Amino acid sequence: MGTRGVPALVDTTPAKTILVYRNGDPFYVGRRVVLPRRRAATFEALLEQLTEQVPVPFGVRRLFTPTRGRPVLELAALQAGGKYVAAGRERFQKLDYIHIVPRKPAKMRKLKEIKPVVHCDIKVPSRWQTYHRTSRHIHVFTNGRLFIPPTKIIIPKFSLTEWNSVLAMIGEKVFPLGGVRKLFTMNGHLLDNSKDLQDQHFYVAAGLESFKYFPYWKSPNVPSEVQQKYADIEKHSRRKKKEDSKGKEPPKHDNIPPRAQDSVFYAKEGQKKTLVEPLIQGGAEGDVYKAQTPNMETQGVPEVTEDQYVQVEVPLDQRPAEIVKEVEEIHDDAPDFESNKEKEDERLYEDNEGKRLSRTSARIKKWLHFLKKNNMTW
């Protein structure tokens, strides 16, 4: 019997690990590849393994050192932990492969909301956060129709940029005469911009007609606090009107008869005074045509008296009153037109009858003359 040989020992050599870059790519950070002995028994098998793991056009055909670009031709030349460049058929491209580091993702900047510039220390509620960013919930009455309850309308934020869009949206649910052309508050204030619209407020929609003052706030659909607010406003306005009316004193016309007060020639208060008054007060003997100081050229000249036949035009209020006849007296004094007409008709009839008889007698005379001339008898 032959003796058994010594059994072969297990190879405990660790597998090689290399870092492979891609030729000509400055952003490829390298791929770590483990080279087991059983799988990568030959150099050609190693190239096939690198083709699967490193994306190179037309596959990995050659390996180079990263610094000087020397080709690696066998497995024994590979060093554990070494760095190499995988390439295809192209030439080696010189780059700083060793210092290629992975790029960190850019941090996303947070968008900060732009706030208005504050020029003073006074803190007031601003509209920059709410204007054009939130919708409006309003209640709209129809102008002049107090018994129609208000309509709730939601105006979206994209419609608040144009006032005509707001009016058109209100016109889809409220129907005044001629469509919605104006929007008022309940006390008659006209709105012309969507900035004045407030949430959960009450308004009045009107067409081309003017605003009709009705107590819209007394509607049962209006909240009690809104009713109380507008009731206080109305009381204040009435009180103010009474105070203004008491402050104005009525004009005194005790010594003047009422007919003279109604006359167009009566000078009421507030009218401008004519220029005749200062002339009468400053003239000699109260005459407006006499100078205040005598003229040297007219001294000693006799005064010419007015002629008695000169007609002077007197104002209407200074003329003597005339008696105006009543309508019945005018009819009594008027001539009888019907009797005159009958007399005229009789006279025309007599004239026509006389002319007809004269024509008939002339014809008879001509006929007798003709018979006598021809020795004829009747």
Short mmCIF file of C-alpha atoms in Angstrom, two decimals:
data_model
loop_
_atom_site.label_atom_id
_atom_site.label_comp_id
_atom_site.label_asym_id
_atom_site.label_seq_id
_atom_site.Cartn_x
_atom_site.Cartn_y
_atom_site.Cartn_z
CA MET A 1 0.00 0.00 0.00
CA GLY A 2 1.30 3.37 -0.81
CA THR A 3 1.55 6.10 1.71
CA ARG A 4 -0.72 9.20 1.58
CA GLY A 5 0.90 12.50 0.64
CA VAL A 6 0.80 15.60 2.82
CA PRO A 7 -2.57 17.42 2.38
CA ALA A 8 -2.42 20.88 0.69
CA LEU A 9 -2.93 23.83 3.01
CA VAL A 10 -5.82 26.34 2.48
CA ASP A 11 -4.73 29.64 0.83
CA THR A 12 -5.41 32.39 3.35
CA THR A 13 -4.15 35.27 1.21
CA PRO A 14 -6.69 38.11 1.47
CA ALA A 15 -8.41 39.42 -1.71
CA LYS A 16 -7.18 42.64 -3.26
CA THR A 17 -9.26 45.80 -3.16
CA ILE A 18 -8.59 48.60 -5.66
CA LEU A 19 -10.17 52.00 -6.48
CA VAL A 20 -10.97 52.48 -10.15
CA TYR A 21 -11.62 55.89 -11.84
CA ARG A 22 -13.10 56.54 -15.27
CA ASN A 23 -10.80 57.93 -17.91
CA GLY A 24 -11.36 61.66 -18.69
CA ASP A 25 -14.20 62.17 -16.17
CA PRO A 26 -13.31 64.84 -13.55
CA PHE A 27 -16.58 64.23 -11.59
CA TYR A 28 -16.39 60.43 -11.21
CA VAL A 29 -15.26 59.84 -7.63
CA GLY A 30 -14.09 56.25 -8.22
CA ARG A 31 -15.51 52.80 -7.62
CA ARG A 32 -14.11 50.36 -5.05
CA VAL A 33 -13.65 46.85 -6.55
CA VAL A 34 -12.81 43.62 -4.74
CA LEU A 35 -10.73 41.10 -6.72
CA PRO A 36 -11.41 37.55 -5.49
CA ARG A 37 -8.98 34.91 -6.75
CA ARG A 38 -11.57 32.46 -7.96
CA ARG A 39 -13.45 34.97 -10.06
CA ALA A 40 -10.56 37.07 -11.38
CA ALA A 41 -8.16 34.30 -12.25
CA THR A 42 -6.86 36.04 -15.37
CA PHE A 43 -6.43 39.66 -16.47
CA GLU A 44 -9.11 39.31 -19.14
CA ALA A 45 -11.60 38.12 -16.46
CA LEU A 46 -10.67 41.20 -14.40
CA LEU A 47 -11.46 43.52 -17.35
CA GLU A 48 -14.85 41.84 -17.80
CA GLN A 49 -15.62 42.34 -14.08
CA LEU A 50 -14.64 46.03 -14.32
CA THR A 51 -16.87 46.48 -17.39
CA GLU A 52 -19.87 45.40 -15.28
CA GLN A 53 -19.06 47.75 -12.43
CA VAL A 54 -17.51 50.84 -14.10
CA PRO A 55 -19.60 52.40 -16.94
CA VAL A 56 -17.04 52.95 -19.73
CA PRO A 57 -18.00 53.35 -23.40
CA PHE A 58 -17.38 50.13 -25.37
CA GLY A 59 -16.23 48.37 -22.17
CA VAL A 60 -12.99 48.41 -20.13
CA ARG A 61 -10.02 47.39 -22.29
CA ARG A 62 -7.04 48.87 -20.45
CA LEU A 63 -5.91 50.01 -16.99
CA PHE A 64 -3.56 52.90 -16.25
CA THR A 65 -1.88 54.36 -13.20
CA PRO A 66 -3.55 57.69 -12.22
CA THR A 67 -0.45 59.87 -11.91
CA ARG A 68 1.79 58.97 -14.84
CA GLY A 69 -0.61 56.96 -17.02
CA ARG A 70 1.48 53.76 -17.27
CA PRO A 71 -0.47 50.74 -18.53
CA VAL A 72 -1.07 47.72 -16.28
CA LEU A 73 -0.75 44.44 -18.18
CA GLU A 74 -1.04 41.61 -15.56
CA LEU A 75 -2.69 40.80 -12.25
CA ALA A 76 0.58 40.65 -10.36
CA ALA A 77 1.16 44.37 -11.05
CA LEU A 78 -1.99 45.32 -9.14
CA GLN A 79 -1.40 46.40 -5.55
CA ALA A 80 -3.89 46.07 -2.74
CA GLY A 81 -5.46 49.46 -2.01
CA GLY A 82 -4.06 50.91 -5.22
CA LYS A 83 -5.77 53.46 -7.51
CA TYR A 84 -6.17 52.91 -11.26
CA VAL A 85 -7.91 54.41 -14.28
CA ALA A 86 -10.18 52.26 -16.47
CA ALA A 87 -10.27 53.15 -20.18
CA GLY A 88 -11.49 51.73 -23.46
CA ARG A 89 -9.64 52.00 -26.75
CA GLU A 90 -8.90 55.73 -26.29
CA ARG A 91 -5.71 57.25 -25.00
CA PHE A 92 -5.08 58.13 -21.37
CA GLN A 93 -6.24 61.61 -20.38
CA LYS A 94 -4.26 63.40 -17.72
CA LEU A 95 -6.37 64.60 -14.78
CA ASP A 96 -5.97 64.94 -11.03
CA TYR A 97 -7.84 61.72 -10.33
CA ILE A 98 -6.54 61.28 -6.80
CA HIS A 99 -8.06 64.53 -5.48
CA ILE A 100 -11.53 64.04 -6.97
CA VAL A 101 -13.96 64.36 -4.07
CA PRO A 102 -17.73 63.86 -4.06
CA ARG A 103 -19.76 67.08 -4.48
CA LYS A 104 -22.02 68.06 -1.62
CA PRO A 105 -25.64 68.76 -2.56
CA ALA A 106 -26.52 72.45 -2.57
CA LYS A 107 -28.56 73.58 0.37
CA MET A 108 -32.08 74.78 -0.40
CA ARG A 109 -32.53 78.40 0.58
CA LYS A 110 -35.64 79.16 2.52
CA LEU A 111 -37.83 81.77 0.83
CA LYS A 112 -38.29 84.60 3.26
CA GLU A 113 -41.45 86.66 3.10
CA ILE A 114 -40.78 90.31 2.27
CA LYS A 115 -42.22 92.50 4.97
CA PRO A 116 -42.99 96.20 4.60
CA VAL A 117 -40.40 98.71 5.72
CA VAL A 118 -41.21 100.24 9.08
CA HIS A 119 -40.29 103.93 9.24
CA CYS A 120 -41.54 104.63 12.74
CA ASP A 121 -42.11 102.90 16.07
CA ILE A 122 -45.91 103.18 15.93
CA LYS A 123 -47.44 99.71 15.74
CA VAL A 124 -50.64 99.71 13.70
CA PRO A 125 -52.51 96.83 12.05
CA SER A 126 -51.42 96.74 8.42
CA ARG A 127 -53.16 95.13 5.44
CA TRP A 128 -50.08 93.78 3.69
CA GLN A 129 -50.78 90.27 5.03
CA THR A 130 -54.50 90.16 4.24
CA TYR A 131 -54.96 92.36 1.15
CA HIS A 132 -55.45 90.25 -2.00
CA ARG A 133 -54.64 87.10 -0.01
CA THR A 134 -57.93 86.18 1.61
CA SER A 135 -61.44 86.05 0.22
CA ARG A 136 -64.25 88.37 1.38
CA HIS A 137 -67.60 87.25 2.78
CA ILE A 138 -70.10 90.11 2.35
CA HIS A 139 -73.88 90.56 2.56
CA VAL A 140 -75.54 92.69 -0.13
CA PHE A 141 -78.97 94.38 -0.16
CA THR A 142 -80.80 95.52 -3.30
CA ASN A 143 -81.19 99.30 -3.58
CA GLY A 144 -84.68 100.47 -2.62
CA ARG A 145 -85.98 96.94 -1.83
CA LEU A 146 -86.05 96.81 1.93
CA PHE A 147 -88.11 93.63 2.23
CA ILE A 148 -85.70 91.50 0.18
CA PRO A 149 -83.22 89.84 2.58
CA PRO A 150 -79.49 90.39 1.96
CA THR A 151 -77.61 87.92 -0.20
CA LYS A 152 -74.39 86.36 1.08
CA ILE A 153 -71.61 86.53 -1.52
CA ILE A 154 -68.10 85.06 -1.31
CA ILE A 155 -65.57 87.02 -3.38
CA PRO A 156 -62.37 85.00 -4.02
CA LYS A 157 -58.99 86.63 -3.60
CA PHE A 158 -58.10 86.55 -7.31
CA SER A 159 -61.18 88.71 -8.10
CA LEU A 160 -60.23 91.46 -5.64
CA THR A 161 -57.57 92.87 -7.98
CA GLU A 162 -60.20 94.38 -10.35
CA TRP A 163 -63.24 96.32 -9.11
CA ASN A 164 -65.27 95.50 -12.24
CA SER A 165 -64.84 91.79 -11.53
CA VAL A 166 -66.19 92.32 -8.02
CA LEU A 167 -69.27 94.17 -9.34
CA ALA A 168 -69.84 91.48 -11.97
CA MET A 169 -69.71 88.74 -9.33
CA ILE A 170 -72.21 90.63 -7.16
CA GLY A 171 -74.45 91.12 -10.22
CA GLU A 172 -74.76 87.33 -10.59
CA LYS A 173 -76.76 87.09 -7.33
CA VAL A 174 -78.22 90.58 -6.82
CA PHE A 175 -80.46 92.07 -9.52
CA PRO A 176 -81.06 95.85 -9.26
CA LEU A 177 -82.48 97.84 -12.17
CA GLY A 178 -79.85 98.01 -14.94
CA GLY A 179 -77.39 95.61 -13.27
CA VAL A 180 -74.90 96.28 -10.51
CA ARG A 181 -73.00 99.48 -11.31
CA LYS A 182 -72.42 100.91 -7.81
CA LEU A 183 -71.86 99.57 -4.30
CA PHE A 184 -72.75 101.59 -1.20
CA THR A 185 -72.56 101.14 2.51
CA MET A 186 -75.86 101.07 4.39
CA ASN A 187 -75.58 104.79 5.21
CA GLY A 188 -75.00 105.81 1.55
CA HIS A 189 -71.18 105.98 1.27
CA LEU A 190 -70.05 105.06 -2.28
CA LEU A 191 -67.26 102.47 -2.66
CA ASP A 192 -64.88 102.61 -5.62
CA ASN A 193 -62.15 100.12 -4.68
CA SER A 194 -61.94 96.59 -3.30
CA LYS A 195 -59.63 97.87 -0.53
CA ASP A 196 -62.70 99.30 1.23
CA LEU A 197 -64.47 95.93 1.34
CA GLN A 198 -64.47 94.42 4.83
CA ASP A 199 -65.22 90.86 5.76
CA GLN A 200 -68.71 90.03 7.13
CA HIS A 201 -70.05 93.55 6.41
CA PHE A 202 -73.33 94.65 4.82
CA TYR A 203 -73.57 96.69 1.60
CA VAL A 204 -76.22 97.97 -0.88
CA ALA A 205 -75.94 97.26 -4.63
CA ALA A 206 -77.43 99.80 -7.06
CA GLY A 207 -77.62 100.34 -10.81
CA LEU A 208 -77.51 103.72 -12.53
CA GLU A 209 -80.03 105.24 -10.10
CA SER A 210 -79.00 107.16 -7.00
CA PHE A 211 -78.83 105.65 -3.53
CA LYS A 212 -82.18 105.32 -1.75
CA TYR A 213 -81.99 106.06 1.95
CA PHE A 214 -83.87 103.28 3.75
CA PRO A 215 -83.18 101.72 7.17
CA TYR A 216 -81.52 98.59 5.76
CA TRP A 217 -79.93 97.85 9.14
CA LYS A 218 -83.37 97.15 10.65
CA SER A 219 -83.59 93.91 8.67
CA PRO A 220 -83.84 90.82 10.93
CA ASN A 221 -80.87 89.29 9.09
CA VAL A 222 -78.52 92.04 10.33
CA PRO A 223 -76.76 91.29 13.64
CA SER A 224 -77.83 93.27 16.69
CA GLU A 225 -74.46 95.00 17.15
CA VAL A 226 -74.57 96.30 13.55
CA GLN A 227 -78.16 97.52 14.06
CA GLN A 228 -77.15 99.37 17.24
CA LYS A 229 -74.16 100.97 15.46
CA TYR A 230 -76.22 102.39 12.59
CA ALA A 231 -79.04 103.44 14.95
CA ASP A 232 -76.56 105.53 16.94
CA ILE A 233 -75.27 107.10 13.72
CA GLU A 234 -78.83 108.04 12.70
CA LYS A 235 -79.59 109.57 16.12
CA HIS A 236 -76.43 111.63 15.97
CA SER A 237 -77.28 112.97 12.50
CA ARG A 238 -80.82 113.92 13.59
CA ARG A 239 -79.50 115.72 16.67
CA LYS A 240 -77.04 117.64 14.55
CA LYS A 241 -79.78 118.73 12.13
CA LYS A 242 -81.92 120.03 15.02
CA GLU A 243 -79.01 122.01 16.41
CA ASP A 244 -78.34 123.54 12.99
CA SER A 245 -81.99 124.49 12.54
CA LYS A 246 -82.10 126.16 15.99
CA GLY A 247 -78.95 128.13 15.27
CA LYS A 248 -80.51 129.81 12.24
CA GLU A 249 -82.94 132.63 13.25
CA PRO A 250 -85.93 133.25 10.95
CA PRO A 251 -86.00 136.66 9.17
CA LYS A 252 -88.07 139.39 10.86
CA HIS A 253 -90.85 140.84 8.66
CA ASP A 254 -93.28 142.11 11.29
CA ASN A 255 -93.79 145.62 9.89
CA ILE A 256 -94.13 144.51 6.24
CA PRO A 257 -97.41 143.13 4.87
CA PRO A 258 -97.33 139.56 3.47
CA ARG A 259 -98.17 140.70 -0.07
CA ALA A 260 -95.20 143.03 -0.12
CA GLN A 261 -92.99 140.19 1.06
CA ASP A 262 -94.10 138.01 -1.86
CA SER A 263 -93.49 140.77 -4.38
CA VAL A 264 -90.56 140.36 -6.76
CA PHE A 265 -89.55 143.99 -6.03
CA TYR A 266 -89.25 143.38 -2.29
CA ALA A 267 -85.63 143.28 -1.16
CA LYS A 268 -85.09 140.15 0.93
CA GLU A 269 -82.27 139.66 3.40
CA GLY A 270 -79.06 138.36 1.95
CA GLN A 271 -79.40 140.36 -1.27
CA LYS A 272 -76.79 142.89 -2.19
CA LYS A 273 -77.56 146.51 -1.45
CA THR A 274 -77.74 148.79 -4.43
CA LEU A 275 -75.36 151.66 -4.91
CA VAL A 276 -78.23 154.20 -4.67
CA GLU A 277 -78.33 154.20 -0.84
CA PRO A 278 -74.90 155.75 -0.16
CA LEU A 279 -75.56 158.33 -2.88
CA ILE A 280 -78.85 159.40 -1.29
CA GLN A 281 -77.27 159.69 2.14
CA GLY A 282 -74.28 161.69 0.93
CA GLY A 283 -76.07 163.96 -1.60
CA ALA A 284 -77.43 167.48 -0.98
CA GLU A 285 -81.08 167.40 0.20
CA GLY A 286 -81.18 163.63 -0.44
CA ASP A 287 -81.06 163.92 -4.24
CA VAL A 288 -78.79 161.48 -6.05
CA TYR A 289 -78.37 163.86 -9.01
CA LYS A 290 -76.99 166.75 -6.95
CA ALA A 291 -73.29 166.87 -6.29
CA GLN A 292 -71.96 166.89 -2.78
CA THR A 293 -69.84 169.98 -3.47
CA PRO A 294 -71.14 172.92 -5.62
CA ASN A 295 -69.54 173.51 -9.00
CA MET A 296 -67.92 176.93 -9.47
CA GLU A 297 -69.04 177.18 -13.14
CA THR A 298 -72.75 176.75 -12.37
CA GLN A 299 -73.01 179.32 -9.57
CA GLY A 300 -75.59 182.04 -10.26
CA VAL A 301 -77.21 180.15 -13.17
CA PRO A 302 -81.05 179.89 -12.94
CA GLU A 303 -82.44 176.41 -12.57
CA VAL A 304 -84.50 175.09 -15.48
CA THR A 305 -87.81 173.61 -14.37
CA GLU A 306 -89.23 170.50 -15.94
CA ASP A 307 -91.92 170.76 -18.62
CA GLN A 308 -95.39 169.57 -17.66
CA TYR A 309 -95.74 167.54 -20.86
CA VAL A 310 -92.61 165.46 -20.22
CA GLN A 311 -93.54 161.80 -19.72
CA VAL A 312 -91.72 160.03 -16.93
CA GLU A 313 -91.55 156.20 -16.73
CA VAL A 314 -92.45 155.08 -13.26
CA PRO A 315 -91.52 151.57 -11.90
CA LEU A 316 -94.34 149.05 -11.74
CA ASP A 317 -94.42 148.97 -7.94
CA GLN A 318 -94.93 152.78 -7.84
CA ARG A 319 -97.75 152.94 -10.40
CA PRO A 320 -101.35 153.31 -9.15
CA ALA A 321 -103.33 150.11 -8.95
CA GLU A 322 -105.66 149.31 -11.83
CA ILE A 323 -109.01 147.58 -11.52
CA VAL A 324 -108.95 144.22 -13.22
CA LYS A 325 -112.28 143.09 -14.63
CA GLU A 326 -113.54 139.63 -13.91
CA VAL A 327 -114.13 137.03 -16.61
CA GLU A 328 -117.93 137.42 -16.48
CA GLU A 329 -117.75 141.18 -16.96
CA ILE A 330 -115.51 140.74 -19.95
CA HIS A 331 -118.05 138.38 -21.52
CA ASP A 332 -120.89 140.84 -20.84
CA ASP A 333 -119.05 143.74 -22.42
CA ALA A 334 -118.01 141.74 -25.45
CA PRO A 335 -120.08 142.33 -28.68
CA ASP A 336 -122.64 139.80 -29.82
CA PHE A 337 -120.76 138.04 -32.58
CA GLU A 338 -123.61 135.65 -33.43
CA SER A 339 -126.15 138.45 -34.20
CA ASN A 340 -123.61 140.25 -36.37
CA LYS A 341 -123.02 137.07 -38.31
CA GLU A 342 -126.77 136.62 -39.00
CA LYS A 343 -127.06 140.20 -40.27
CA GLU A 344 -124.11 139.68 -42.57
CA ASP A 345 -125.68 136.51 -43.98
CA GLU A 346 -128.99 138.32 -44.68
CA ARG A 347 -127.20 141.14 -46.49
CA LEU A 348 -125.28 138.67 -48.68
CA TYR A 349 -128.51 136.82 -49.50
CA GLU A 350 -130.27 140.04 -50.57
CA ASP A 351 -127.35 141.05 -52.78
CA ASN A 352 -127.32 137.65 -54.49
CA GLU A 353 -131.12 137.77 -55.03
CA GLY A 354 -130.96 141.27 -56.60
CA LYS A 355 -128.19 140.21 -58.95
CA ARG A 356 -130.18 137.15 -60.03
CA LEU A 357 -133.31 139.23 -60.80
CA SER A 358 -131.33 141.80 -62.77
CA ARG A 359 -129.82 139.04 -64.92
CA THR A 360 -133.26 137.52 -65.55
CA SER A 361 -134.80 140.91 -66.63
CA ALA A 362 -131.92 141.53 -69.03
CA ARG A 363 -132.52 138.17 -70.71
CA ILE A 364 -136.25 138.92 -71.12
CA LYS A 365 -135.52 142.31 -72.72
CA LYS A 366 -133.14 140.68 -75.21
CA TRP A 367 -135.78 138.11 -76.15
CA LEU A 368 -138.52 140.75 -76.74
CA HIS A 369 -136.14 142.78 -78.87
CA PHE A 370 -135.43 139.72 -80.99
CA LEU A 371 -139.15 139.01 -81.52
CA LYS A 372 -139.93 142.61 -82.46
CA LYS A 373 -137.08 142.71 -84.95
CA ASN A 374 -138.26 139.58 -86.76
CA ASN A 375 -141.97 140.60 -86.70
CA MET A 376 -142.77 137.67 -84.50
CA THR A 377 -145.35 137.47 -81.78
CA TRP A 378 -145.00 135.89 -78.37
#
